[in-house]
Amino acid sequence: MSPTLIGQPITRLDGGLKVTGTATYAAEFQRPKLAYGALIQSEIANGRIVKIDVSAAKSASGVVGILTRENAPRFKPYPDNLTKNGAPGESRVPLQDDDVYWVGQHLGVVIAETFEQATHAASLVRVQYDAKPPLVSLADVSPVQPEKFIGRERLQAKRGDVNSALVTAAHKIEAVYSTPIENHNPIETTSTTAEWEMSDRLLIHESTRGIKQLQKIVANAFGLPPENVRIVCKFIGGAFGSKGFQWSHTLLAAAAARLVQRPVKITFTRPQMFDSAGQRAHTEQRFSLGADEAGKLVALRHATTTHCSPVSEYTEPCGNMSRMLYSCPNVEVSHQLVRLNLTTPCPMRAPGEAPGVFALECALDELAHKADVDPVDFRLRNYAESNEYENKPWSNKKLRECYQRGAEKFGWSKRNKKTGSIRAPDGSQIGFGMATAIYPAGQQKAGATAILNTDGTVTVRSATHEIGTGTYTAMSQFAADTLGIPIEKVRFELGDSQFPEAPNNGGSWLISSVAPAVMGACRELKKKVVDLAGNWPNDSTQLANLFSRSGQEQIQAEFNSEPNKEEREKFSFFSYGALFVEVHVDLLGQVRVKRVVGVYDTGRMINPRLARSQIVGGVLFGISTALMEGTIPDEKTGRIVNPNLADYHVAVHADTPEFDIDFINEPDPHMPDLGARGIGEIGIVGAPAAVANAVFNATGRRVRDLPITPDRLI
Ligand code: MOS
């Protein structure tokens, strides 16, 4: 038996393809007779279309067709389970009515021989509207109480009596935190290429992290059996939560392809990433916190107001971690939703946790400061030994160790609790801040196939995704490890809806969901082979004997895995972390994060190189959130005024601090065979709060509204 591959820092198996430009992304598939689509988009935020005049566009050079409501197919409505109860997507299929809900809404497609011709012709389309003033700000409309988040989690929760506890609390704070609209800005913009192979068979190359979901959506809309729609996506150039939901461009590309009887490609421009691919909604979060003399929390109220478009119920679930991250007898968490004329929001990396834990961890820092207790000590005094919201024990929680190891590595004891007391030689103020990170450790059912080929290699397949997190590499590790063969002999394939079903790539559950299926399929394959041959073939003679005995070209096994229901009901599964940062704030109010120490408990380590990369990326994303990102809608027109990377700032290499990322690496005993919990999203959680808390320590300024730009500090 070879030493285990699990836990090894294997380099990305697809790294070579990526750095040589040979990894093929959705927009790069060339098809014979390919035509290009440019979206016709609404210029108003609220109202109705009176008339779309396409005459000038029609006669522009290269135009081969124009799709609008007039000649659009009658799409069947989206299935309820994808639209109700705050599911991440829109309830309204495109081009079936004249209503306009936001600037940028898709009103049609101009199809031409080249992308440039299509774009030019789309600019010639004249739309007449019956416009109404748009609702753009949270204060514009009275809110409703949404019930659920993505069909399952309740958004309103209450235990004990917060008001009475606040009356007698020795220390309390009341504060409002806000986070702006943020947009997903992966390097790869969304792209789809749709092609009718026959009148009832559709092939779609799409940048999607939900190939099976998209297959069902498209099949449903066109009234086709799902197997007639094939979705292919071999690489995703990042998504951060976008590329998972039923935005209308896929249906429009398919309808356009049918209209012109040619393959049609629609690739979003950067500005379209701001109005056509989801966003994180603006949040306002009111906190009331109270603690007793001993610094023990007695009251916590977290009330969120956020927004959605008129055609969805998606609600950024800011308060969900506040229900259980700390021990507290009196807790109230609520969410209010207003419908605005802004594009439909959807999950963005750590949906809810990212803005919600920002507010929670800042509020905790404020209360610790008021009670004159060290922030780490304050968190230890309020350590939750069980999940008090679900009334369940944790599956495994090493958060205490994360605080302790992190504080030690960082040199937290050198922090001066007096704010604004340390200066660097250049006059910058230096501050230390910390925050807790937490993220649910979900698990879904998944399937995989393992195939032994005549050359002795093994192909493993699952309809999962490579979003940049290292799926090809990690799954090959599991397959090779289970089979006891070198990783070079394994080929893991993903991103094809014809493979066994796997869940959407989201919720940080890819490894914990798909790895059990991959291991299961490999175990079954090994058993089959050993039953046939007595052992796994070690050389070409044994291999030839095996295949002549089996009489087949391939030996194949399948496996469908499911989360262990009993364990899932008994325990509460989360990943945890403690994050420490050092910031320097210069005389102009510019904040630089210099140093980050993060210690995480994400269960068993699968691949430390990939894991570190996820956390570093996530924390940097959090720094970006803390200091730079913010989408600005114009209050009068509802137009986004900064839909580009010149005006919407994201952290770049020059903003990258020194990182020391460490893992507890203790297998979760209640995740049989695997022990690994999610790692994809926890990195961003807590990072904005750690930065804001460090800025407070550096300057004495408590900035409660993100991003912390210089104007908010001076
Ligand atoms: Mo996450 S945005 O739930 O993949």
mmCIF file of C-alpha atoms and ligand atoms in Angstrom, residues 149-150 152 184 209 239-242 245 280 314 346-351 353 439 467 504-509 680-681, ligand 1:
data_model
loop_
_atom_site.group_PDB
_atom_site.id
_atom_site.type_symbol
_atom_site.label_atom_id
_atom_site.label_comp_id
_atom_site.label_asym_id
_atom_site.label_seq_id
_atom_site.Cartn_x
_atom_site.Cartn_y
_atom_site.Cartn_z
ATOM 1 C CA PHE A 149 -33.053 31.399 2.829
ATOM 2 C CA ILE A 150 -32.625 29.094 -0.175
ATOM 3 C CA ARG A 152 -34.550 25.859 4.065
ATOM 4 C CA HIS A 184 -18.677 39.410 -8.402
ATOM 5 C CA ARG A 209 -21.057 26.144 -11.442
ATOM 6 C CA ALA A 239 -17.161 33.001 -9.958
ATOM 7 C CA PHE A 240 -17.214 34.094 -6.303
ATOM 8 C CA GLY A 241 -20.839 33.055 -6.174
ATOM 9 C CA SER A 242 -21.953 34.198 -9.618
ATOM 10 C CA PHE A 245 -28.277 30.744 -11.179
ATOM 11 C CA ARG A 280 -24.411 41.091 -3.210
ATOM 12 C CA TYR A 314 -33.286 36.190 -2.411
ATOM 13 C CA CYS A 346 -27.600 36.194 -5.365
ATOM 14 C CA PRO A 347 -25.030 34.475 -3.177
ATOM 15 C CA MET A 348 -21.561 35.975 -3.265
ATOM 16 C CA ARG A 349 -18.766 34.128 -1.505
ATOM 17 C CA ALA A 350 -20.023 33.413 2.037
ATOM 18 C CA PRO A 351 -23.529 34.783 1.420
ATOM 19 C CA GLU A 353 -21.678 35.299 6.633
ATOM 20 C CA TYR A 439 -18.895 28.770 7.882
ATOM 21 C CA ILE A 467 -13.995 26.872 -10.259
ATOM 22 C CA ASN A 504 -24.019 22.883 -7.664
ATOM 23 C CA ASN A 505 -20.573 24.095 -6.773
ATOM 24 C CA GLY A 506 -21.423 26.280 -3.812
ATOM 25 C CA GLY A 507 -21.763 26.349 -0.064
ATOM 26 C CA SER A 508 -18.161 25.106 0.293
ATOM 27 C CA TRP A 509 -19.471 21.557 0.015
ATOM 28 C CA GLY A 680 -13.886 27.584 -0.024
ATOM 29 C CA GLU A 681 -15.717 30.417 1.659
HETATM 30 MO MO1 MOS B 1 -21.175 30.174 -1.915
HETATM 31 S S1 MOS B 1 -21.440 32.034 -2.813
HETATM 32 O O1 MOS B 1 -22.611 29.730 -1.091
HETATM 33 O O2 MOS B 1 -20.701 29.196 -3.190
#
